Amino acid sequence: MGTVFEETRAPSMGQEEDNMAKVTLTVNGRTMSGECDDRTLLVHFIREKLGLTGTHVGCDTTQCGACVVHMDGRSVKSCSILAVQASGSTVTTIEGIAAQGELHPVQAAFNQHHGLQCGFCTPGMVMTAVDMIGRHGGALDEATVRHELEGNICRCTGYHNIVKAVLAANEEMHGAARQAAE
Amino acid sequence: MYATSYHRASSVGEAVNLRASHDEGRYVSGGMTLIATMKQRLAAPSDLIDLRHIADLRGISVEGRSVRIGAATPHADVAGSAALRTVCPALCHLAGLIGDPHVRNMGTIGGSVANNDPAADYPSAVLALNATVVTDRREIAADDFFLGMFDTALEEAEMITAFRFEAPEKAGYAKFPNPASRYAITGVFVAKTAGGARVAVTGAGSSGVFRVPEMEAALLSSWAPESVANVSVDPAQLMSDLHATAEYRANLVRVMAKRAVQASL
Amino acid sequence: MGMEGIGARVARKEDKRFLTGKGRYTDDMVVAGMKFAYFVRSPHAHAKITGIDAAAAKAMPGVIDVLDGRQLQADGIGNLICGWMIHSKDGSPMKMGAWRPLAVDTVRYVGDAVAIVVADSAAEARDAAEAVIVDYDELPAVTTSLAALGDGAPQIHPEAPGNLIFDWQIGDALAADKAIAEAAHVTEIEILNNRLSPNPMEPRATLGIYDSAEDHFTCYTTSQNPHVARLVMSAFYNVAPENKLRVIAPDVGGGFGSKIYIYPEEIVCLWASKKTGVPVKWTSDRTEAFLTDAHGRDHVSKVKMAFDKDHRITALKVDTIANLGAYMSLFSSAVPTYLYATLLSGQYAIPAIHANVRTVYTNTVPVDAYRGAGRPEATYLLERTMETAARELGLSPAELRRKNFIRSFPYQTPVIMTYDAGDYEASLNAAMQAADWDGFAARRAEAERRGKKRGIGMSCYIEACGIAPSQAVGSLGAGVGLWESAEVRVNAVGTIEVLTGSHSHGQGHETTFAQLVADRLGVPISSVNIVHGDTDKVQMGMGTYGSRSGAVGMSAIVKALDKVEMKAKKIAAHLMEADESDIVIENGELKVAGTDKVLPWFQVALAAYTAHNLPAGMEPGLKESAFYDPSNFTFPAGCYIAEVEIDPETGKTEIVQFVAADDFGNIINPLIVEGQVHGGLAQGIGQALLEEVRYDEATGQILTASYMDYAMPRADDLPSFTLSHQNTPCPGNPLGIKGCGEAGAIGSPPALINAITDAIGIKYLTMPATPLKVWTALQGAAMPMAAE
């Protein structure tokens, strides 16, 4: 949590204004600001104020994971965080992981192994997989991947090809890292 | 979610003052339960006092066998703490079973314990480890802290700042999750502490987390899975719902206690 | 282009937009001036509305308007309909109660829409919805079909006395009764099929836009069949004439049946847009989805299966009660009748079959088609019965099935269907081999040593897909024909657009349909675009459900391609001064067979549009359309084997292996077909082990309205699956396709329950086999042994 942040609040002018805040986030490398109600969820801020609609809402009980983004380097559920809580942090969304239009290895693996069907849970799955592969440093097996996917629900794929894609991406990324190290 | 006003506190003192000046306010730490509850409009705090940016509230320190965990330490940090793992791996294991990876990155031990959800994991550990709950104004023994479902000894505006405990000689946690919510239908934390064996059960009790003296006595004479395998718990004091009857929970208390002891070996 | 043609394992073209966050779902749509809706819904399962006071709500911040059912009715908006007429066995038509898009006098389930609030933000709309005061006089409620048929049950619709919608039958009762009376053995069993919520991950949403200048409506919606939505909203709900109503179903995040139907929200948002003068968007949250998305299944059945002394089935008699919920949803009447009882012959030669089906109103969410729709109910019933019979007769489950398989085709069942092709034993053998069935005894013994109870179970399913011949379904009561349309537009530079009435919401049509074109014309799939989901672009279509897009939708494309090819060949023959019959299309070129004369595809396309040198009398352009009406259903079939291990201390079931051996006919893209099977299996396993919509019987409150209580299958609930295919091409359509979308959900539940009952040695176990249920069953099973 290295970011120093000074929150700018709208001038207090009665009840309504008191519930408004200016939220500043660094999203996918760009600093973005917007006004919103204090009660606005991060996911709605990202979708509606920033127009980044790749992050989805699939449930209302913090379970499905369609809303997963990375906040200050950790995967979080943006449906259960207020935008003001997140203000000052660095956020990466699904729109921000393909460098120069080149698919991230996780995205490529999902494509190659048919790890998506309707695509709705996919952004959360991909963000989760990127985080998972990063945290485990190459040491992933099927059981671990399945356990790590506990916070992401998919109704289309039966997870079979998602698990396959995550393991393949893990191999691709850590295989490449091993090669580079040699 | 109903309208609310957000305040970001940078120190414990500031947070307590903010909370004290808003009668209908609530502290929010990771918010993994509170924000979800507010979304369902089942909670409507006028003000939220955010504790996540108070540096003093985060972190784990282990000195010898004395452990201190800051209240705003996320579950993921507890699960991944190498220092804690050397003295009390059962607590790391428990933290790694809470919610999911994303929830564990936000949700905090203090928030979970202060909320005292009857199906939350942490209360069983705090109680079984005989931890001390440190607040902004006092220290509360675990045995005095949990008063019932969603009810604790915390006073109005009182804030948990940390947990302290002496690492147990042995400890284990076993959880049987609800197939839907993944909260504990029954979770049992067992600890062999300086003060004796302690067995705490979450997810099952109709008044929240509770200890099982019969199991503790049995474990005191012999710390082995077989010691608890046949100690029964009265279903009358257990919850019954869609997913588990009281009788089933009573069975799970036995089975999970046995497995927790097994895991501690 | 064999690399991208039929049978090639091509990665999907459409993936990139979903993988990069660029999918465009209904809730992503933003139009100028758009406002947000929240629906006021009934908190009661059954009540009279005695008054609605929206004055306080209208004064809330941001509120544009609050509108109710009386206003809707005054504007002439019609009631929701069920589009499939079923007649009871006494000849009387089904008794359909009125379903108003916004309830006027009576609410009949928790979640029934009463009013709509339109406000500047979704949060303000919800705030104001809480301030709408609706006065209710509560009425007694009933949630189960058995209770609803009972004496003194609350009367839900005046049109349906005793809550009975219809009492229908199929087959020959006398023949079945006679065979049962004369049987060497009769297996009797009661079968419950649990109530499910489909749960596509994208909640339903709609955006209604009224353009007053053109008196025109646009409806963005999460639909599996936008054309049917437009047809129904025009013809029955009086929203607008078809030429004044455009329906767009953009990217849709899964459907599984639940997005076939036209729900109150689409109608009300369109109407509200006109009333308020602003575009109105509504997005369901998950709780609302549990409260309002059509549920699936909920059957109670009694079964008798008769055998002769050689263990051949001589008769099947079934008595089913189906719970249709509070209102008759769009295809609700077809599901427990023609999509269910017509499949009761399964893979077996059964001389006499009779099924009686009663459908019932209850104070619950309307029930309609959910992945499989009727066929899972039939398969579950049959395969549980077969397993039970095998145990009673002392035969192995495979042996009993082998003795009764249908082995020659076509085969006319006693319940309408004519099976066209299949090899059931091939799938059975493949599945048993893949599962190492013969090694099970050793595995069970090994598990026993670890304190685990291991069981194995199979299921041999059949389904009817490729829905359906229009004349046939028309004669059975369908309100629509079930053909499909296609238009193939070749652009002047040779690239191709295929317009289809099928709708892809995860099935990968943008890839598989392009593969078909690539296969036929030898062009790369990158030069083929699939256009669907917009009534302004595609003239008419019947949409995607019932595993029909391959067998019916692609067949229409084949017909259109035939015409395109014919015209292209004529042009090429003319340009190359050859005989039309000598022209062949290969690798993106038109060639004169046996010569070196060749024209690239794009030159022929260009010639069609420059029209400088066309055969005499030929119209310019290269664009053809076709409608394809299937001649029969298709009959995918297969054998599934589940092997489980149960922890007797907790009752938890672990699936140690799951084998699926399917016959889908010809396959366009194995990668996508496998994905369809995986997904279907997960839903079937979910039904068998985890999922159930539960109601409080006293109050009619739904108890499983979120993922906190409704157990969705997660990655760690499921194994990796072992798949194989034993395909017999379907003779009924040009591509030989049978369909693969529903098989997994149809075949898997009985395999699992057969495996679990095998493991714990009991006959009855209802789905879902939760740890609680299995543990409780084990206590019951253990008790007699303890008493010995």
XYZ file of N, CA and C in Angstrom, chain C residues 4 34 138 161 168 220 265 272 363 468 537 582 701 707:
42
model
N -9.515 -25.457 -41.337
C -10.579 -24.665 -40.717
C -11.966 -25.167 -41.083
N -30.433 7.890 -20.951
C -30.902 6.630 -20.378
C -31.150 6.744 -18.868
N -53.267 -10.672 2.364
C -52.596 -11.955 2.127
C -53.579 -13.096 1.984
N -59.754 -24.557 -12.103
C -60.295 -25.100 -10.844
C -59.397 -26.192 -10.277
N -53.195 -34.798 -19.141
C -52.876 -35.221 -20.514
C -52.314 -36.636 -20.496
N -33.153 -3.706 -26.445
C -31.981 -4.545 -26.200
C -32.373 -5.525 -25.110
N -40.461 -7.842 -17.800
C -39.591 -6.665 -17.742
C -39.345 -6.041 -19.110
N -42.715 1.684 -20.604
C -42.321 2.785 -19.707
C -41.487 3.817 -20.451
N -47.883 -21.374 -6.051
C -47.433 -19.992 -5.810
C -45.911 -19.929 -5.824
N -37.712 -28.142 -34.696
C -38.422 -29.401 -34.961
C -39.221 -29.228 -36.239
N -31.375 -6.796 -38.876
C -30.370 -7.361 -39.780
C -30.827 -8.700 -40.329
N -19.192 -28.708 -65.139
C -17.764 -29.021 -64.987
C -17.074 -28.149 -63.939
N -42.338 -18.384 0.748
C -41.099 -17.621 0.554
C -40.031 -18.547 -0.031
N -26.597 -17.207 -3.911
C -25.586 -18.260 -3.896
C -25.162 -18.622 -2.467
